[in-house]
Amino acid sequence: MRKTTIIFIFLVLLGIYSCGVDTEVLEYQKNSIKLLYPEDNSEVDEGIILTDSTNSLEFKWESSTEDENQIFYLELINLDNKIVQVYENTGNKASIPLKRNNSYSWSVSDSMNHGSSLWTFKNIGPWGTSTAPLAAIAISPVSGASISQTSTTVNLIWKGEDEDNDILNYDLYFGESEIPELFTENIETTRYNDIPVETGNTYYWNIVTRDYVGNETSSSVFNFNVGN
């Protein structure tokens, strides 16, 4: 009986020891790739401009693997649209196209089950010299127009332009005062529909155009009347 008990205790201790080793091995494999750039919880304004809305960015990491031909898998998740992409690469860096003003998470693994932690960042993108947007122009109703006295709503349409082609959104000011108050903000199109109006009234409106780097330009104040 004593011999059986000793063997049983030895096997239990051996199992505990083995589990500890496995955990350490897995933890080593998980963190044996070290991410370098873009840094975690950062805003990145570097890279190479590709289009008006995209740029490429070079990702960098370190690995304990010394094989120059080792294949790495960079998993990139766009946190804004939830699109997941995996890039296969040899070496410890990769240039990847990104959308500007989007947030991402990324991690790196290899074929030997080594992996990295998960980092996140926001890609602002390089803009170079930025110019402010041009003042918006009233398209409909044109300033000084008179619309039908039977109209109960109006659709406002304007034209926005920017030499950098980086308009982000618009704020609409509207009302019966010659200095209209803010009506709605962060409009992503160049029109706003179904604004209530009343016969006999004159209305005033203007547009503030905003670009991705924070430049803003206010238009002149337009006006129209209903049935006069």
Tab-separated table of N, CA, C and O in Angstrom, residues 42-151:
chain	number	residue	atom	x	y	z
A	42	SER	N	-1.834	55.128	-30.238
A	42	SER	CA	-1.237	56.347	-30.788
A	42	SER	C	-2.057	56.884	-31.955
A	42	SER	O	-2.914	56.185	-32.504
A	43	GLU	N	-1.797	58.142	-32.314
A	43	GLU	CA	-2.330	58.736	-33.533
A	43	GLU	C	-1.163	58.918	-34.500
A	43	GLU	O	-0.170	59.559	-34.158
A	44	VAL	N	-1.289	58.349	-35.692
A	44	VAL	CA	-0.176	58.310	-36.640
A	44	VAL	C	-0.456	59.255	-37.806
A	44	VAL	O	-1.492	59.139	-38.472
A	45	ASP	N	0.467	60.189	-38.056
A	45	ASP	CA	0.298	61.136	-39.156
A	45	ASP	C	1.452	61.032	-40.151
A	45	ASP	O	1.825	62.009	-40.804
A	46	GLU	N	2.017	59.835	-40.283
A	46	GLU	CA	3.135	59.616	-41.183
A	46	GLU	C	2.718	58.679	-42.315
A	46	GLU	O	1.574	58.255	-42.401
A	47	GLY	N	3.684	58.362	-43.204
A	47	GLY	CA	3.411	57.451	-44.300
A	47	GLY	C	3.551	58.130	-45.643
A	47	GLY	O	4.084	59.244	-45.754
A	48	ILE	N	3.073	57.453	-46.683
A	48	ILE	CA	3.156	57.957	-48.048
A	48	ILE	C	1.744	58.114	-48.598
A	48	ILE	O	0.926	57.191	-48.518
A	49	ILE	N	1.427	59.287	-49.148
A	49	ILE	CA	0.104	59.546	-49.701
A	49	ILE	C	-0.115	58.696	-50.939
A	49	ILE	O	0.718	58.663	-51.845
A	50	LEU	N	-1.251	57.986	-50.992
A	50	LEU	CA	-1.616	57.179	-52.151
A	50	LEU	C	-2.736	57.834	-52.944
A	50	LEU	O	-2.653	57.993	-54.156
A	51	THR	N	-3.821	58.200	-52.263
A	51	THR	CA	-4.950	58.875	-52.886
A	51	THR	C	-5.433	59.960	-51.938
A	51	THR	O	-4.824	60.199	-50.885
A	52	ASP	N	-6.564	60.577	-52.273
A	52	ASP	CA	-7.114	61.614	-51.406
A	52	ASP	C	-7.535	61.063	-50.044
A	52	ASP	O	-7.632	61.812	-49.074
A	53	SER	N	-7.795	59.770	-49.984
A	53	SER	CA	-8.317	59.208	-48.731
A	53	SER	C	-7.488	58.055	-48.180
A	53	SER	O	-7.859	57.467	-47.170
A	54	THR	N	-6.359	57.717	-48.814
A	54	THR	CA	-5.540	56.592	-48.342
A	54	THR	C	-4.062	56.952	-48.319
A	54	THR	O	-3.610	57.841	-49.036
A	55	ASN	N	-3.321	56.231	-47.490
A	55	ASN	CA	-1.864	56.346	-47.451
A	55	ASN	C	-1.283	54.991	-47.065
A	55	ASN	O	-1.984	54.129	-46.521
A	56	SER	N	-0.031	54.781	-47.372
A	56	SER	CA	0.636	53.553	-46.953
A	56	SER	C	1.450	53.841	-45.698
A	56	SER	O	1.975	54.947	-45.525
A	57	LEU	N	1.566	52.835	-44.843
A	57	LEU	CA	2.293	52.976	-43.585
A	57	LEU	C	3.162	51.739	-43.400
A	57	LEU	O	2.717	50.620	-43.670
A	58	GLU	N	4.389	51.928	-42.940
A	58	GLU	CA	5.300	50.801	-42.731
A	58	GLU	C	5.173	50.278	-41.299
A	58	GLU	O	5.447	51.003	-40.342
A	59	PHE	N	4.756	49.022	-41.174
A	59	PHE	CA	4.644	48.347	-39.882
A	59	PHE	C	5.978	47.662	-39.564
A	59	PHE	O	6.610	47.077	-40.446
A	60	LYS	N	6.383	47.708	-38.286
A	60	LYS	CA	7.660	47.118	-37.892
A	60	LYS	C	7.490	46.288	-36.621
A	60	LYS	O	6.703	46.650	-35.736
A	61	TRP	N	8.261	45.203	-36.528
A	61	TRP	CA	8.228	44.351	-35.343
A	61	TRP	C	9.563	43.623	-35.202
A	61	TRP	O	10.395	43.619	-36.105
A	62	GLU	N	9.784	43.012	-34.038
A	62	GLU	CA	10.971	42.200	-33.770
A	62	GLU	C	10.542	40.780	-33.446
A	62	GLU	O	9.473	40.563	-32.886
A	63	SER	N	11.419	39.819	-33.785
A	63	SER	CA	11.107	38.419	-33.523
A	63	SER	C	12.336	37.711	-32.978
A	63	SER	O	13.479	38.047	-33.332
A	64	SER	N	12.095	36.721	-32.123
A	64	SER	CA	13.194	35.909	-31.610
A	64	SER	C	13.689	34.920	-32.655
A	64	SER	O	14.733	34.306	-32.492
A	65	THR	N	12.946	34.766	-33.738
A	65	THR	CA	13.336	33.864	-34.816
A	65	THR	C	14.438	34.499	-35.648
A	65	THR	O	14.309	35.632	-36.102
A	66	GLU	N	15.533	33.766	-35.855
A	66	GLU	CA	16.672	34.306	-36.598
A	66	GLU	C	16.642	33.928	-38.068
A	66	GLU	O	17.483	34.376	-38.844
A	67	ASP	N	15.699	33.126	-38.486
A	67	ASP	CA	15.594	32.706	-39.875
A	67	ASP	C	15.110	33.873	-40.732
A	67	ASP	O	13.998	34.370	-40.557
A	68	GLU	N	15.940	34.323	-41.676
A	68	GLU	CA	15.579	35.457	-42.516
A	68	GLU	C	14.420	35.142	-43.448
A	68	GLU	O	13.765	36.051	-43.955
A	69	ASN	N	14.167	33.878	-43.687
A	69	ASN	CA	13.085	33.468	-44.586
A	69	ASN	C	11.807	33.098	-43.834
A	69	ASN	O	10.876	32.560	-44.433
A	70	GLN	N	11.798	33.356	-42.539
A	70	GLN	CA	10.608	33.046	-41.744
A	70	GLN	C	9.409	33.846	-42.248
A	70	GLN	O	9.518	35.038	-42.534
A	71	ILE	N	8.267	33.193	-42.378
A	71	ILE	CA	7.057	33.860	-42.848
A	71	ILE	C	6.266	34.384	-41.655
A	71	ILE	O	6.021	33.664	-40.688
A	72	PHE	N	5.864	35.650	-41.729
A	72	PHE	CA	5.049	36.269	-40.694
A	72	PHE	C	3.668	36.606	-41.259
A	72	PHE	O	3.517	36.855	-42.458
A	73	TYR	N	2.679	36.623	-40.377
A	73	TYR	CA	1.303	36.939	-40.763
A	73	TYR	C	0.843	38.134	-39.933
A	73	TYR	O	0.708	38.045	-38.713
A	74	LEU	N	0.640	39.246	-40.610
A	74	LEU	CA	0.176	40.463	-39.940
A	74	LEU	C	-1.334	40.568	-40.111
A	74	LEU	O	-1.830	40.687	-41.224
A	75	GLU	N	-2.051	40.494	-38.996
A	75	GLU	CA	-3.511	40.623	-39.028
A	75	GLU	C	-3.888	42.052	-38.693
A	75	GLU	O	-3.555	42.573	-37.633
A	76	LEU	N	-4.605	42.689	-39.621
A	76	LEU	CA	-4.997	44.089	-39.478
A	76	LEU	C	-6.515	44.183	-39.485
A	76	LEU	O	-7.173	43.673	-40.392
A	77	ILE	N	-7.088	44.830	-38.471
A	77	ILE	CA	-8.535	44.996	-38.371
A	77	ILE	C	-8.872	46.476	-38.399
A	77	ILE	O	-8.375	47.256	-37.584
A	78	ASN	N	-9.691	46.863	-39.373
A	78	ASN	CA	-10.214	48.227	-39.406
A	78	ASN	C	-11.361	48.289	-38.398
A	78	ASN	O	-12.404	47.674	-38.580
A	79	LEU	N	-11.185	49.038	-37.328
A	79	LEU	CA	-12.170	49.080	-36.250
A	79	LEU	C	-13.401	49.893	-36.615
A	79	LEU	O	-14.418	49.803	-35.939
A	80	ASP	N	-13.316	50.670	-37.713
A	80	ASP	CA	-14.463	51.460	-38.145
A	80	ASP	C	-15.437	50.640	-38.976
A	80	ASP	O	-16.652	50.739	-38.800
A	81	ASN	N	-14.915	49.838	-39.915
A	81	ASN	CA	-15.808	49.037	-40.764
A	81	ASN	C	-15.721	47.545	-40.503
A	81	ASN	O	-16.371	46.756	-41.187
A	82	LYS	N	-14.880	47.118	-39.514
A	82	LYS	CA	-14.760	45.731	-39.066
A	82	LYS	C	-14.149	44.798	-40.120
A	82	LYS	O	-14.258	43.581	-40.007
A	83	ILE	N	-13.492	45.346	-41.129
A	83	ILE	CA	-12.852	44.511	-42.152
A	83	ILE	C	-11.531	43.978	-41.607
A	83	ILE	O	-10.709	44.724	-41.069
A	84	VAL	N	-11.334	42.647	-41.755
A	84	VAL	CA	-10.119	41.982	-41.287
A	84	VAL	C	-9.284	41.577	-42.494
A	84	VAL	O	-9.798	40.964	-43.433
A	85	GLN	N	-7.993	41.920	-42.473
A	85	GLN	CA	-7.085	41.537	-43.545
A	85	GLN	C	-5.832	40.915	-42.942
A	85	GLN	O	-5.352	41.351	-41.898
A	86	VAL	N	-5.308	39.877	-43.620
A	86	VAL	CA	-4.088	39.206	-43.178
A	86	VAL	C	-3.050	39.329	-44.288
A	86	VAL	O	-3.309	38.969	-45.432
A	87	TYR	N	-1.869	39.844	-43.931
A	87	TYR	CA	-0.787	40.040	-44.897
A	87	TYR	C	0.348	39.071	-44.574
A	87	TYR	O	0.813	39.001	-43.433
A	88	GLU	N	0.775	38.306	-45.573
A	88	GLU	CA	1.886	37.373	-45.425
A	88	GLU	C	3.165	38.067	-45.834
A	88	GLU	O	3.242	38.708	-46.885
A	89	ASN	N	4.226	37.949	-45.015
A	89	ASN	CA	5.424	38.726	-45.273
A	89	ASN	C	6.653	38.020	-44.717
A	89	ASN	O	6.592	37.350	-43.682
A	90	THR	N	7.787	38.139	-45.414
A	90	THR	CA	9.077	37.724	-44.858
A	90	THR	C	9.807	38.973	-44.398
A	90	THR	O	9.667	40.041	-44.990
A	91	GLY	N	10.591	38.851	-43.347
A	91	GLY	CA	11.229	40.033	-42.778
A	91	GLY	C	10.363	40.653	-41.705
A	91	GLY	O	9.216	40.245	-41.475
A	92	ASN	N	10.912	41.668	-41.040
A	92	ASN	CA	10.262	42.248	-39.861
A	92	ASN	C	9.603	43.591	-40.113
A	92	ASN	O	9.474	44.417	-39.203
A	93	LYS	N	9.157	43.829	-41.358
A	93	LYS	CA	8.420	45.056	-41.653
A	93	LYS	C	7.596	44.858	-42.914
A	93	LYS	O	7.888	43.996	-43.742
A	94	ALA	N	6.535	45.659	-43.029
A	94	ALA	CA	5.643	45.551	-44.185
A	94	ALA	C	4.940	46.881	-44.405
A	94	ALA	O	4.484	47.517	-43.448
A	95	SER	N	4.861	47.324	-45.661
A	95	SER	CA	4.134	48.545	-46.010
A	95	SER	C	2.716	48.177	-46.424
A	95	SER	O	2.522	47.340	-47.311
A	96	ILE	N	1.722	48.802	-45.786
A	96	ILE	CA	0.319	48.424	-45.976
A	96	ILE	C	-0.519	49.667	-46.231
A	96	ILE	O	-0.351	50.686	-45.548
A	97	PRO	N	-1.422	49.628	-47.221
A	97	PRO	CA	-2.312	50.774	-47.461
A	97	PRO	C	-3.397	50.865	-46.397
A	97	PRO	O	-3.971	49.848	-45.982
A	98	LEU	N	-3.683	52.085	-45.962
A	98	LEU	CA	-4.676	52.325	-44.911
A	98	LEU	C	-5.603	53.460	-45.318
A	98	LEU	O	-5.252	54.317	-46.112
A	99	LYS	N	-6.791	53.465	-44.734
A	99	LYS	CA	-7.713	54.580	-44.894
A	99	LYS	C	-7.386	55.651	-43.858
A	99	LYS	O	-7.157	55.351	-42.690
A	100	ARG	N	-7.388	56.900	-44.303
A	100	ARG	CA	-7.150	57.986	-43.377
A	100	ARG	C	-8.330	58.167	-42.432
A	100	ARG	O	-9.460	57.878	-42.774
A	101	ASN	N	-8.016	58.653	-41.251
A	101	ASN	CA	-9.012	58.946	-40.229
A	101	ASN	C	-9.789	57.701	-39.811
A	101	ASN	O	-10.949	57.781	-39.436
A	102	ASN	N	-9.130	56.529	-39.896
A	102	ASN	CA	-9.712	55.268	-39.436
A	102	ASN	C	-8.859	54.696	-38.319
A	102	ASN	O	-7.640	54.912	-38.281
A	103	SER	N	-9.483	53.948	-37.416
A	103	SER	CA	-8.770	53.293	-36.321
A	103	SER	C	-8.536	51.823	-36.655
A	103	SER	O	-9.383	51.182	-37.285
A	104	TYR	N	-7.396	51.302	-36.204
A	104	TYR	CA	-7.010	49.937	-36.523
A	104	TYR	C	-6.473	49.214	-35.289
A	104	TYR	O	-5.980	49.841	-34.345
A	105	SER	N	-6.539	47.883	-35.319
A	105	SER	CA	-5.775	47.052	-34.392
A	105	SER	C	-4.912	46.119	-35.232
A	105	SER	O	-5.272	45.782	-36.368
A	106	TRP	N	-3.768	45.692	-34.673
A	106	TRP	CA	-2.888	44.801	-35.430
A	106	TRP	C	-2.090	43.889	-34.512
A	106	TRP	O	-1.846	44.208	-33.348
A	107	SER	N	-1.730	42.747	-35.047
A	107	SER	CA	-0.898	41.772	-34.351
A	107	SER	C	-0.138	40.968	-35.390
A	107	SER	O	-0.488	40.962	-36.570
A	108	VAL	N	0.920	40.285	-34.951
A	108	VAL	CA	1.764	39.508	-35.854
A	108	VAL	C	1.974	38.117	-35.273
A	108	VAL	O	2.181	37.952	-34.066
A	109	SER	N	1.926	37.103	-36.131
A	109	SER	CA	2.225	35.723	-35.744
A	109	SER	C	3.105	35.103	-36.824
A	109	SER	O	3.330	35.692	-37.884
A	110	ASP	N	3.622	33.882	-36.545
A	110	ASP	CA	4.388	33.173	-37.561
A	110	ASP	C	3.961	31.712	-37.617
A	110	ASP	O	3.074	31.273	-36.865
A	111	SER	N	4.585	30.957	-38.497
A	111	SER	CA	4.191	29.565	-38.704
A	111	SER	C	4.642	28.641	-37.583
A	111	SER	O	4.289	27.468	-37.568
A	112	MET	N	5.401	29.159	-36.626
A	112	MET	CA	5.882	28.367	-35.497
A	112	MET	C	5.068	28.633	-34.230
A	112	MET	O	5.503	28.352	-33.124
A	113	ASN	N	3.890	29.202	-34.424
A	113	ASN	CA	2.977	29.508	-33.314
A	113	ASN	C	3.493	30.589	-32.382
A	113	ASN	O	3.026	30.717	-31.251
A	114	HIS	N	4.464	31.368	-32.832
A	114	HIS	CA	4.863	32.539	-32.073
A	114	HIS	C	3.882	33.666	-32.387
A	114	HIS	O	3.335	33.730	-33.483
A	115	GLY	N	3.686	34.552	-31.435
A	115	GLY	CA	2.734	35.629	-31.643
A	115	GLY	C	3.100	36.875	-30.866
A	115	GLY	O	4.042	36.876	-30.067
A	116	SER	N	2.359	37.936	-31.128
A	116	SER	CA	2.590	39.214	-30.461
A	116	SER	C	1.366	39.588	-29.642
A	116	SER	O	0.330	38.921	-29.688
A	117	SER	N	1.477	40.682	-28.935
A	117	SER	CA	0.301	41.273	-28.292
A	117	SER	C	-0.529	41.994	-29.353
A	117	SER	O	-0.141	42.063	-30.524
A	118	LEU	N	-1.672	42.551	-28.963
A	118	LEU	CA	-2.558	43.269	-29.879
A	118	LEU	C	-2.458	44.756	-29.595
A	118	LEU	O	-2.684	45.198	-28.472
A	119	TRP	N	-2.126	45.544	-30.630
A	119	TRP	CA	-2.004	46.996	-30.484
A	119	TRP	C	-3.076	47.684	-31.311
A	119	TRP	O	-3.543	47.156	-32.326
A	120	THR	N	-3.436	48.903	-30.897
A	120	THR	CA	-4.409	49.710	-31.647
A	120	THR	C	-3.823	51.091	-31.911
A	120	THR	O	-2.973	51.575	-31.154
A	121	PHE	N	-4.289	51.733	-32.981
A	121	PHE	CA	-3.850	53.085	-33.305
A	121	PHE	C	-4.870	53.725	-34.233
A	121	PHE	O	-5.716	53.041	-34.821
A	122	LYS	N	-4.799	55.051	-34.378
A	122	LYS	CA	-5.635	55.773	-35.326
A	122	LYS	C	-4.750	56.346	-36.423
A	122	LYS	O	-3.757	57.016	-36.143
A	123	ASN	N	-5.111	56.074	-37.671
A	123	ASN	CA	-4.335	56.558	-38.804
A	123	ASN	C	-4.878	57.909	-39.266
A	123	ASN	O	-5.923	57.980	-39.896
A	124	ILE	N	-4.165	58.971	-38.935
A	124	ILE	CA	-4.536	60.304	-39.393
A	124	ILE	C	-4.057	60.499	-40.828
A	124	ILE	O	-4.753	61.054	-41.668
A	125	GLY	N	-2.859	60.013	-41.110
A	125	GLY	CA	-2.310	60.095	-42.456
A	125	GLY	C	-1.575	61.393	-42.702
A	125	GLY	O	-1.852	62.411	-42.067
A	126	PRO	N	-0.606	61.387	-43.622
A	126	PRO	CA	0.132	62.610	-43.950
A	126	PRO	C	-0.669	63.487	-44.894
A	126	PRO	O	-1.257	63.006	-45.854
A	127	TRP	N	-0.685	64.762	-44.621
A	127	TRP	CA	-1.446	65.667	-45.477
A	127	TRP	C	-0.575	66.712	-46.151
A	127	TRP	O	-0.990	67.361	-47.104
A	128	GLY	N	0.648	66.894	-45.649
A	128	GLY	CA	1.493	67.930	-46.236
A	128	GLY	C	0.908	69.297	-45.948
A	128	GLY	O	0.251	69.531	-44.937
A	129	THR	N	1.115	70.232	-46.842
A	129	THR	CA	0.559	71.574	-46.687
A	129	THR	C	-0.942	71.533	-46.945
A	129	THR	O	-1.395	71.058	-47.977
A	130	SER	N	-1.710	72.007	-45.994
A	130	SER	CA	-3.161	71.936	-46.101
A	130	SER	C	-3.745	73.331	-46.311
A	130	SER	O	-3.328	74.293	-45.660
A	131	THR	N	-4.703	73.431	-47.218
A	131	THR	CA	-5.395	74.694	-47.442
A	131	THR	C	-6.835	74.577	-46.952
A	131	THR	O	-7.420	73.491	-46.968
A	132	ALA	N	-7.395	75.700	-46.543
A	132	ALA	CA	-8.777	75.708	-46.066
A	132	ALA	C	-9.735	75.495	-47.239
A	132	ALA	O	-9.431	75.855	-48.379
A	133	PRO	N	-10.907	74.912	-46.983
A	133	PRO	CA	-11.895	74.733	-48.051
A	133	PRO	C	-12.352	76.063	-48.622
A	133	PRO	O	-12.275	77.106	-47.957
A	134	LEU	N	-12.842	76.034	-49.862
A	134	LEU	CA	-13.457	77.220	-50.444
A	134	LEU	C	-14.842	77.424	-49.836
A	134	LEU	O	-15.471	76.464	-49.356
A	135	ALA	N	-15.326	78.637	-49.829
A	135	ALA	CA	-16.652	78.919	-49.293
A	135	ALA	C	-17.721	78.223	-50.135
A	135	ALA	O	-17.650	78.238	-51.376
A	136	ALA	N	-18.688	77.615	-49.484
A	136	ALA	CA	-19.769	76.926	-50.197
A	136	ALA	C	-20.614	77.924	-50.992
A	136	ALA	O	-20.739	79.096	-50.623
A	137	ILE	N	-21.188	77.428	-52.092
A	137	ILE	CA	-22.031	78.247	-52.972
A	137	ILE	C	-23.451	77.691	-52.949
A	137	ILE	O	-23.653	76.473	-53.039
A	138	ALA	N	-24.441	78.572	-52.844
A	138	ALA	CA	-25.843	78.140	-52.844
A	138	ALA	C	-26.242	77.711	-54.254
A	138	ALA	O	-26.077	78.458	-55.212
A	139	ILE	N	-26.798	76.503	-54.365
A	139	ILE	CA	-27.285	75.978	-55.643
A	139	ILE	C	-28.803	76.083	-55.727
A	139	ILE	O	-29.363	76.519	-56.726
A	140	SER	N	-29.465	75.678	-54.658
A	140	SER	CA	-30.930	75.750	-54.635
A	140	SER	C	-31.423	75.811	-53.194
A	140	SER	O	-31.022	74.975	-52.368
A	141	PRO	N	-32.293	76.805	-52.912
A	141	PRO	CA	-32.625	77.960	-53.750
A	141	PRO	C	-31.414	78.890	-53.864
A	141	PRO	O	-30.651	79.006	-52.911
A	142	VAL	N	-31.258	79.539	-55.008
A	142	VAL	CA	-30.192	80.532	-55.123
A	142	VAL	C	-30.529	81.695	-54.217
A	142	VAL	O	-31.702	81.946	-53.890
A	143	SER	N	-29.513	82.417	-53.786
A	143	SER	CA	-29.746	83.518	-52.861
A	143	SER	C	-30.637	84.582	-53.509
A	143	SER	O	-30.432	84.979	-54.658
A	144	GLY	N	-31.665	85.011	-52.774
A	144	GLY	CA	-32.609	86.004	-53.246
A	144	GLY	C	-33.804	85.421	-53.973
A	144	GLY	O	-34.686	86.159	-54.418
A	145	ALA	N	-33.872	84.096	-54.081
A	145	ALA	CA	-34.967	83.453	-54.816
A	145	ALA	C	-36.268	83.505	-54.026
A	145	ALA	O	-36.291	83.700	-52.806
A	146	SER	N	-37.371	83.340	-54.765
A	146	SER	CA	-38.693	83.206	-54.155
A	146	SER	C	-39.233	81.843	-54.552
A	146	SER	O	-39.315	81.518	-55.737
A	147	ILE	N	-39.586	81.023	-53.572
A	147	ILE	CA	-40.126	79.702	-53.884
A	147	ILE	C	-41.647	79.732	-53.740
A	147	ILE	O	-42.216	80.681	-53.203
A	148	SER	N	-42.310	78.710	-54.233
A	148	SER	CA	-43.769	78.679	-54.293
A	148	SER	C	-44.408	78.899	-52.927
A	148	SER	O	-43.945	78.367	-51.916
A	149	GLN	N	-45.489	79.675	-52.925
A	149	GLN	CA	-46.201	79.947	-51.672
A	149	GLN	C	-46.892	78.707	-51.129
A	149	GLN	O	-47.314	78.681	-49.970
A	150	THR	N	-47.008	77.669	-51.948
A	150	THR	CA	-47.619	76.420	-51.470
A	150	THR	C	-46.588	75.493	-50.818
A	150	THR	O	-46.950	74.433	-50.303
A	151	SER	N	-45.336	75.908	-50.856
A	151	SER	CA	-44.277	75.057	-50.282
A	151	SER	C	-44.385	75.010	-48.767
A	151	SER	O	-44.544	76.043	-48.106
